[in-house]
Amino acid sequence: MLKFHWFLPTNGGDGRHIVGGGHGMGPGPAGRPADVPYLGQVARAAEAQGFDAALTPTGAWCEDAWLSTAMLSQVSERLRFLVALRPGLVSPFLAAQMAGTFQQLTGGRLLLNVVTGGEDHEQRMYGDFEDKEARYERCAEFLEIVTRLWREDAVTVEGKHLQVADATLLQRPDPLPEIYFGGSSPAAGRVAAKYADVYLTWGEPPAAVAEKIAWIRELAAEEGREVRFGIRMHTITRDTSEEAWAEARRLIEGVDPETIRTVQEGLRRSGSEGQRRMLELHGGSTDDLEIHPNVWAGVGLLRGGAGTALVGSHEEVADRIQEYADLGIEEFVLSAYPHLEGAYWFGEGVLPILAERGVWEHPAPATGRTQSVPFAAAGKAAS
C-alpha cells in the first residue's frame, strides 16, 4: 500500500501564497504564524485525513524540528513526525538518545529525515566549516554510530570526523526510527545505499525519477540492501482541472519579475545538486512550467528545495501518483498552500480515489470514522 505524508510549515508560517525558505533563502510573506495553535490544526487535519506522518524541515530559516514536533505530538494522537536533522550539528550519541526519548514519550511516532546540508554559508552559521564532500563522509560516520548505538551494547568508533568510546545507550528507541535520506550527488547516493530505509527525491518528471531509482537500487544491491523510495512534491488538486490550473496561475500571477530574478540568483549559488536539477526544470522563466502532464515547476520560481507540484483534478492527480508508483515510488511527502486547506483538498479529493483503486488505505481503524466518498463517485450519485 502507498503511504502519504504531509508537511508542517515551520518555515515562517503559512498562507495562500508560496512561502519561501530553504537553501539559504529567507522566508517569504505568510499570513499564518508557525505557532502551536496553527501547526496543531495542520497536524490534526493531516491525521484525520489519513496521512501517516508529517515532515518538519530543518535549518536557520525555520523553527527547530525536534522542539516543534515534541510540542505538536501532544496536540495530536496518531500522526508520526518525519523530523529533519543535520549530522554534525549534534553528537551522534546525543542524537541517538534524543530519538530514544522521542519514541518513549510519543509512543513510537518518530521518523528521521537526515539532511547533510547543502549550503556552506548556512552551515558556517552553525559553526560547521566542513566542505560538502567532508559533510557526507561525516554523515556516514554519524549514521554508523547512531544505528549501532540503537542495536549494540557497547560501541567504539574511531572515524575520521567522529569518535565514540565504549558508548552504551540506555534509551534505545522502540521501534527503531526509519531513516529517510535524499541527495542527488554521487556522495549522497553512497550514503543512501548504505544507511537509508527510504530514499527521497524531489519531484522530477517520471523518466528522471526512474533513473534515480535505478541508480540507488544498484548502489544498495552492492551493499546487500534494499531501499524503498519516496518523493517530495506540492499539490494543487481541485474538483476540476480548470480550477486547479487557475489556482496554479494565481500563485505566481502578479509576482514582480524582479522578485523571481532575485530568488533565482540566490538559488543558483546553492551547492546542492538537487537544487540545480530543480532550477533546470523551469530555467527561471514563467513559460512552459508544465514539465510533464499535471506536473508544474512554478513553485520553484519562488521557493528553494522541492519546487514542483501535482496539478489537476482529483482523478488526474491520482493518475499521476499511480504513474510514479509504477516506477517504484511507495511514499509521497506532500504539501500545499495553505497547508491546512490543502490537507483537506487532497485528503477528501484524491485519497478516496486511491482507496477505491485498492492502492491506499487509511492507517487508522475505520470504526467510528466517516468514510470519505470520492468526488467522482459523489458526482455520479448526485446526477
Short mmCIF file of C-alpha atoms in Angstrom, two decimals:
data_model
loop_
_atom_site.label_atom_id
_atom_site.label_comp_id
_atom_site.label_asym_id
_atom_site.label_seq_id
_atom_site.Cartn_x
_atom_site.Cartn_y
_atom_site.Cartn_z
CA MET A 1 0.00 0.00 0.00
CA LEU A 2 1.15 3.55 -0.72
CA LYS A 3 1.93 5.91 2.16
CA PHE A 4 1.24 9.63 2.23
CA HIS A 5 2.90 12.20 4.45
CA TRP A 6 2.11 15.90 4.89
CA PHE A 7 4.31 18.93 5.73
CA LEU A 8 4.43 21.23 8.76
CA PRO A 9 5.13 24.82 7.63
CA THR A 10 7.56 25.87 10.35
CA ASN A 11 9.49 27.95 7.80
CA GLY A 12 7.97 31.33 8.65
CA GLY A 13 4.35 30.24 8.66
CA ASP A 14 1.65 29.51 6.12
CA GLY A 15 -0.58 31.39 3.72
CA ARG A 16 -2.38 31.49 0.39
CA HIS A 17 0.82 32.29 -1.48
CA ILE A 18 4.11 30.46 -1.96
CA VAL A 19 6.19 30.85 1.18
CA GLY A 20 9.94 30.82 0.61
CA GLY A 21 12.68 29.33 2.72
CA GLY A 22 15.33 26.70 2.40
CA HIS A 23 18.72 26.52 0.70
CA GLY A 24 19.78 29.87 2.03
CA MET A 25 16.57 31.70 1.13
CA GLY A 26 14.78 33.77 3.74
CA PRO A 27 11.11 33.10 4.46
CA GLY A 28 8.56 34.87 2.32
CA PRO A 29 5.38 36.61 3.48
CA ALA A 30 2.95 34.41 5.36
CA GLY A 31 -0.35 35.29 6.98
CA ARG A 32 -0.48 32.43 9.50
CA PRO A 33 2.20 32.09 12.17
CA ALA A 34 4.22 28.94 12.76
CA ASP A 35 2.85 28.54 16.27
CA VAL A 36 1.46 25.56 18.14
CA PRO A 37 -2.24 26.51 17.71
CA TYR A 38 -1.98 26.76 13.93
CA LEU A 39 0.54 23.97 13.34
CA GLY A 40 -1.62 21.83 15.62
CA GLN A 41 -4.56 22.42 13.27
CA VAL A 42 -2.43 21.28 10.32
CA ALA A 43 -1.23 18.20 12.19
CA ARG A 44 -4.75 17.19 13.23
CA ALA A 45 -6.10 17.75 9.72
CA ALA A 46 -3.37 15.53 8.27
CA GLU A 47 -4.03 12.92 10.93
CA ALA A 48 -7.76 12.87 10.28
CA GLN A 49 -7.37 12.63 6.51
CA GLY A 50 -5.10 9.59 6.70
CA PHE A 51 -1.60 10.95 6.28
CA ASP A 52 0.90 8.70 8.00
CA ALA A 53 3.44 11.33 9.08
CA ALA A 54 4.36 14.99 8.68
CA LEU A 55 7.75 16.25 7.51
CA THR A 56 9.26 19.05 9.55
CA PRO A 57 12.19 20.92 7.94
CA THR A 58 15.49 21.93 9.49
CA GLY A 59 17.68 24.98 9.03
CA ALA A 60 18.29 28.57 10.04
CA TRP A 61 15.14 29.60 8.16
CA CYS A 62 12.65 27.59 10.24
CA GLU A 63 11.79 26.62 13.79
CA ASP A 64 13.75 23.78 15.37
CA ALA A 65 12.29 20.49 14.17
CA TRP A 66 12.80 18.48 17.39
CA LEU A 67 11.20 21.05 19.67
CA SER A 68 8.34 21.78 17.27
CA THR A 69 7.33 18.16 16.81
CA ALA A 70 7.70 17.35 20.50
CA MET A 71 5.13 20.05 21.22
CA LEU A 72 2.84 19.01 18.37
CA SER A 73 2.90 15.38 19.45
CA GLN A 74 0.92 16.49 22.49
CA VAL A 75 -1.90 18.02 20.44
CA SER A 76 -2.23 15.04 18.06
CA GLU A 77 -2.81 11.35 18.61
CA ARG A 78 -1.57 9.09 15.81
CA LEU A 79 0.40 11.21 13.35
CA ARG A 80 4.08 10.39 13.15
CA PHE A 81 6.73 13.06 12.63
CA LEU A 82 9.41 12.94 9.95
CA VAL A 83 11.94 15.08 11.81
CA ALA A 84 14.75 16.57 9.76
CA LEU A 85 18.17 16.65 11.42
CA ARG A 86 21.67 17.56 10.34
CA PRO A 87 24.56 15.28 11.25
CA GLY A 88 27.49 17.20 12.66
CA LEU A 89 25.39 19.80 14.44
CA VAL A 90 24.71 17.41 17.33
CA SER A 91 26.80 14.50 18.59
CA PRO A 92 25.74 11.03 17.36
CA PHE A 93 25.28 9.76 20.92
CA LEU A 94 23.00 12.68 21.80
CA ALA A 95 21.02 12.22 18.58
CA ALA A 96 20.57 8.51 19.33
CA GLN A 97 19.48 9.39 22.87
CA MET A 98 17.02 12.05 21.64
CA ALA A 99 15.46 9.50 19.29
CA GLY A 100 15.02 7.07 22.17
CA THR A 101 13.38 9.73 24.31
CA PHE A 102 11.09 10.81 21.49
CA GLN A 103 9.93 7.24 20.85
CA GLN A 104 9.38 6.60 24.55
CA LEU A 105 7.36 9.77 25.20
CA THR A 106 5.29 9.71 22.00
CA GLY A 107 4.60 6.00 21.71
CA GLY A 108 6.90 5.45 18.72
CA ARG A 109 5.95 8.35 16.45
CA LEU A 110 9.40 9.35 15.17
CA LEU A 111 10.89 9.03 11.69
CA LEU A 112 14.21 10.69 10.80
CA ASN A 113 14.95 12.71 7.67
CA VAL A 114 18.75 13.04 7.54
CA VAL A 115 19.80 16.30 5.84
CA THR A 116 23.53 16.55 5.24
CA GLY A 117 23.36 20.29 4.47
CA GLY A 118 23.84 21.82 1.05
CA GLU A 119 24.76 25.45 1.76
CA ASP A 120 28.23 26.32 3.00
CA HIS A 121 27.11 29.75 4.25
CA GLU A 122 24.30 28.34 6.36
CA GLN A 123 26.47 25.52 7.73
CA ARG A 124 29.04 28.09 8.86
CA MET A 125 26.29 29.89 10.76
CA TYR A 126 26.06 26.74 12.86
CA GLY A 127 29.82 26.60 13.27
CA ASP A 128 30.33 23.87 10.67
CA PHE A 129 33.17 24.73 8.27
CA GLU A 130 33.50 21.36 6.51
CA ASP A 131 33.10 21.24 2.73
CA LYS A 132 30.37 19.21 1.02
CA GLU A 133 32.43 16.06 0.49
CA ALA A 134 33.55 16.06 4.13
CA ARG A 135 29.97 16.56 5.30
CA TYR A 136 28.91 13.37 3.51
CA GLU A 137 31.87 11.48 5.00
CA ARG A 138 30.86 12.71 8.43
CA CYS A 139 27.22 11.85 7.76
CA ALA A 140 28.17 8.23 7.03
CA GLU A 141 30.15 8.04 10.27
CA PHE A 142 27.25 9.65 12.16
CA LEU A 143 24.74 7.11 10.87
CA GLU A 144 27.13 4.24 11.53
CA ILE A 145 27.44 5.28 15.17
CA VAL A 146 23.75 6.06 15.70
CA THR A 147 22.43 2.85 14.17
CA ARG A 148 24.95 0.76 16.09
CA LEU A 149 24.04 2.50 19.36
CA TRP A 150 20.42 1.53 18.74
CA ARG A 151 21.34 -2.14 18.39
CA GLU A 152 24.58 -2.90 20.27
CA ASP A 153 25.51 -2.91 23.94
CA ALA A 154 28.80 -1.04 23.62
CA VAL A 155 30.07 0.92 20.62
CA THR A 156 33.55 2.20 19.86
CA VAL A 157 34.20 4.02 16.59
CA GLU A 158 37.37 5.86 15.57
CA GLY A 159 36.27 7.74 12.46
CA LYS A 160 37.91 10.50 10.50
CA HIS A 161 35.37 13.03 11.73
CA LEU A 162 33.57 11.42 14.68
CA GLN A 163 34.60 9.17 17.53
CA VAL A 164 32.88 7.44 20.45
CA ALA A 165 34.45 5.13 23.01
CA ASP A 166 32.67 2.31 24.85
CA ALA A 167 29.33 4.07 24.32
CA THR A 168 26.24 2.41 25.77
CA LEU A 169 22.78 3.80 25.10
CA LEU A 170 20.18 3.08 27.77
CA GLN A 171 17.33 4.89 25.99
CA ARG A 172 17.12 2.70 22.89
CA PRO A 173 14.22 3.71 20.65
CA ASP A 174 11.41 1.22 20.25
CA PRO A 175 10.53 0.90 17.46
CA LEU A 176 13.70 1.99 15.70
CA PRO A 177 13.04 5.15 13.65
CA GLU A 178 13.25 4.59 9.93
CA ILE A 179 15.86 6.74 8.19
CA TYR A 180 14.83 8.87 5.22
CA PHE A 181 17.61 10.31 3.10
CA GLY A 182 17.80 12.40 -0.07
CA GLY A 183 20.51 13.77 -2.32
CA SER A 184 21.44 13.71 -5.99
CA SER A 185 25.24 13.79 -5.80
CA PRO A 186 27.45 10.66 -6.02
CA ALA A 187 28.39 11.10 -2.35
CA ALA A 188 24.71 11.22 -1.36
CA GLY A 189 23.99 8.04 -3.30
CA ARG A 190 26.69 6.12 -1.46
CA VAL A 191 25.36 7.15 1.96
CA ALA A 192 21.75 6.44 0.99
CA ALA A 193 22.61 2.97 -0.31
CA LYS A 194 24.30 2.00 2.94
CA TYR A 195 22.03 3.56 5.58
CA ALA A 196 18.66 4.76 4.23
CA ASP A 197 15.41 2.88 4.70
CA VAL A 198 13.69 5.30 2.31
CA TYR A 199 15.44 7.31 -0.40
CA LEU A 200 13.65 10.61 -1.05
CA THR A 201 13.77 12.57 -4.29
CA TRP A 202 12.27 15.91 -5.17
CA GLY A 203 9.59 15.79 -7.82
CA GLU A 204 11.08 15.48 -11.29
CA PRO A 205 9.47 14.11 -14.44
CA PRO A 206 8.91 10.33 -14.26
CA ALA A 207 11.80 9.50 -16.60
CA ALA A 208 14.29 11.33 -14.36
CA VAL A 209 12.80 9.72 -11.24
CA ALA A 210 13.13 6.28 -12.83
CA GLU A 211 16.83 6.95 -13.43
CA LYS A 212 17.33 7.90 -9.78
CA ILE A 213 15.54 4.79 -8.57
CA ALA A 214 17.69 2.56 -10.79
CA TRP A 215 20.83 4.35 -9.56
CA ILE A 216 20.07 3.90 -5.86
CA ARG A 217 18.84 0.32 -6.33
CA GLU A 218 22.13 -0.63 -7.95
CA LEU A 219 24.18 1.03 -5.20
CA ALA A 220 22.05 -0.59 -2.48
CA ALA A 221 22.42 -4.01 -4.10
CA GLU A 222 26.20 -3.60 -3.90
CA GLU A 223 25.72 -3.15 -0.14
CA GLY A 224 23.47 -6.20 0.04
CA ARG A 225 20.48 -4.00 0.91
CA GLU A 226 17.09 -2.96 -0.45
CA VAL A 227 15.79 0.61 -0.19
CA ARG A 228 12.25 1.96 -0.51
CA PHE A 229 11.57 5.15 -2.44
CA GLY A 230 9.63 8.32 -1.73
CA ILE A 231 9.02 11.63 -3.50
CA ARG A 232 8.55 15.18 -2.19
CA MET A 233 6.08 17.40 -4.08
CA HIS A 234 3.43 20.06 -3.59
CA THR A 235 -0.20 19.58 -4.62
CA ILE A 236 -2.88 21.72 -6.23
CA THR A 237 -5.88 19.45 -6.57
CA ARG A 238 -9.45 20.60 -7.19
CA ASP A 239 -12.81 19.25 -8.34
CA THR A 240 -11.93 20.15 -11.94
CA SER A 241 -8.70 20.53 -13.85
CA GLU A 242 -9.65 24.10 -14.78
CA GLU A 243 -9.95 25.10 -11.13
CA ALA A 244 -6.59 23.56 -10.27
CA TRP A 245 -4.71 25.28 -13.07
CA ALA A 246 -6.39 28.60 -12.26
CA GLU A 247 -5.04 28.26 -8.71
CA ALA A 248 -1.56 27.44 -10.03
CA ARG A 249 -1.63 30.58 -12.17
CA ARG A 250 -2.84 32.65 -9.21
CA LEU A 251 0.17 31.63 -7.13
CA ILE A 252 2.62 33.30 -9.50
CA GLU A 253 0.46 35.94 -11.20
CA GLY A 254 1.29 39.41 -10.01
CA VAL A 255 4.66 38.39 -8.64
CA ASP A 256 7.22 41.04 -9.57
CA PRO A 257 9.64 39.58 -12.17
CA GLU A 258 12.44 41.21 -10.21
CA THR A 259 11.45 39.12 -7.19
CA ILE A 260 11.70 35.94 -9.25
CA ARG A 261 15.07 37.05 -10.64
CA THR A 262 16.41 37.77 -7.13
CA VAL A 263 15.22 34.41 -5.79
CA GLN A 264 16.73 32.56 -8.74
CA GLU A 265 20.08 34.32 -8.34
CA GLY A 266 20.19 33.20 -4.72
CA LEU A 267 19.27 29.62 -5.56
CA ARG A 268 21.90 29.40 -8.31
CA ARG A 269 24.54 29.93 -5.63
CA SER A 270 23.43 26.72 -3.95
CA GLY A 271 25.89 23.87 -3.68
CA SER A 272 23.09 21.31 -3.86
CA GLU A 273 22.92 19.05 -6.92
CA GLY A 274 19.21 18.53 -6.24
CA GLN A 275 18.64 22.29 -6.25
CA ARG A 276 20.48 22.58 -9.57
CA ARG A 277 18.17 19.95 -11.04
CA MET A 278 15.13 21.85 -9.75
CA LEU A 279 16.34 25.08 -11.42
CA GLU A 280 16.81 23.30 -14.74
CA LEU A 281 13.12 22.36 -14.81
CA HIS A 282 11.96 25.97 -15.32
CA GLY A 283 15.11 27.94 -16.19
CA GLY A 284 13.87 30.91 -14.20
CA SER A 285 11.06 31.55 -16.71
CA THR A 286 7.30 31.54 -16.20
CA ASP A 287 6.85 29.95 -19.64
CA ASP A 288 6.26 26.21 -20.16
CA LEU A 289 6.01 25.33 -16.48
CA GLU A 290 4.06 22.10 -17.09
CA ILE A 291 7.10 19.82 -17.43
CA HIS A 292 5.03 16.61 -17.59
CA PRO A 293 1.25 16.16 -17.66
CA ASN A 294 -0.06 17.56 -14.33
CA VAL A 295 3.49 18.27 -13.05
CA TRP A 296 4.13 22.01 -12.61
CA ALA A 297 7.51 23.63 -11.86
CA GLY A 298 6.13 27.03 -10.81
CA VAL A 299 6.74 26.62 -7.07
CA GLY A 300 10.49 26.50 -7.71
CA LEU A 301 10.44 30.04 -9.08
CA LEU A 302 9.91 31.38 -5.56
CA ARG A 303 10.98 28.60 -3.19
CA GLY A 304 14.17 26.68 -2.62
CA GLY A 305 14.12 22.91 -2.28
CA ALA A 306 11.10 20.99 -3.55
CA GLY A 307 9.86 23.07 -6.47
CA THR A 308 7.23 21.03 -8.32
CA ALA A 309 3.53 20.40 -7.77
CA LEU A 310 0.95 17.88 -8.90
CA VAL A 311 -1.78 19.99 -10.52
CA GLY A 312 -5.16 18.86 -11.80
CA SER A 313 -8.48 17.34 -10.94
CA HIS A 314 -8.57 14.75 -8.18
CA GLU A 315 -8.70 11.98 -10.77
CA GLU A 316 -5.76 13.42 -12.72
CA VAL A 317 -3.61 13.79 -9.61
CA ALA A 318 -4.48 10.22 -8.60
CA ASP A 319 -3.40 9.07 -12.08
CA ARG A 320 -0.03 10.86 -11.76
CA ILE A 321 0.53 9.33 -8.33
CA GLN A 322 -0.04 5.89 -9.78
CA GLU A 323 2.36 6.71 -12.61
CA TYR A 324 5.09 7.46 -10.05
CA ALA A 325 4.07 4.42 -8.02
CA ASP A 326 4.51 2.22 -11.10
CA LEU A 327 8.16 3.37 -11.18
CA GLY A 328 8.69 2.20 -7.60
CA ILE A 329 7.70 5.24 -5.51
CA GLU A 330 5.91 3.97 -2.39
CA GLU A 331 5.77 7.09 -0.21
CA PHE A 332 4.65 10.62 -1.08
CA VAL A 333 5.63 13.63 1.06
CA LEU A 334 3.19 16.34 0.04
CA SER A 335 2.17 19.91 0.87
CA ALA A 336 0.01 22.76 -0.42
CA TYR A 337 -0.70 26.46 0.07
CA PRO A 338 -2.24 26.81 2.56
CA HIS A 339 -1.32 23.55 4.28
CA LEU A 340 -4.49 23.35 6.37
CA GLU A 341 -6.96 23.58 3.50
CA GLY A 342 -4.60 21.61 1.25
CA ALA A 343 -4.71 18.62 3.59
CA TYR A 344 -8.48 18.51 3.11
CA TRP A 345 -8.37 19.09 -0.66
CA PHE A 346 -6.04 16.13 -1.09
CA GLY A 347 -7.43 14.01 1.72
CA GLU A 348 -11.06 14.33 0.66
CA GLY A 349 -10.42 14.51 -3.09
CA VAL A 350 -7.55 12.20 -4.01
CA LEU A 351 -7.11 9.66 -1.22
CA PRO A 352 -10.63 8.18 -1.56
CA ILE A 353 -9.96 7.60 -5.26
CA LEU A 354 -6.74 5.77 -4.45
CA ALA A 355 -8.55 3.78 -1.76
CA GLU A 356 -11.21 2.80 -4.29
CA ARG A 357 -8.45 1.63 -6.64
CA GLY A 358 -7.03 -0.53 -3.85
CA VAL A 359 -3.59 1.15 -3.57
CA TRP A 360 -4.12 3.06 -0.30
CA GLU A 361 -5.95 2.57 2.98
CA HIS A 362 -6.43 4.84 5.97
CA PRO A 363 -3.79 3.98 8.64
CA ALA A 364 -6.33 4.33 11.46
CA PRO A 365 -9.14 1.82 12.11
CA ALA A 366 -12.31 2.62 10.21
CA THR A 367 -14.54 2.13 13.26
CA GLY A 368 -16.17 5.40 14.21
CA ARG A 369 -14.64 7.23 11.26
CA THR A 370 -16.77 8.62 8.44
CA GLN A 371 -15.63 7.24 5.12
CA SER A 372 -14.99 9.90 2.50
CA VAL A 373 -16.71 9.45 -0.83
CA PRO A 374 -14.58 10.08 -3.94
CA PHE A 375 -15.65 13.29 -5.70
CA ALA A 376 -16.20 11.44 -8.94
CA ALA A 377 -18.47 8.91 -7.24
CA ALA A 378 -20.33 11.65 -5.40
CA GLY A 379 -20.93 13.47 -8.67
CA LYS A 380 -22.37 10.36 -10.30
CA ALA A 381 -24.66 9.80 -7.34
CA ALA A 382 -25.89 13.38 -7.50
CA SER A 383 -26.71 13.08 -11.17
#
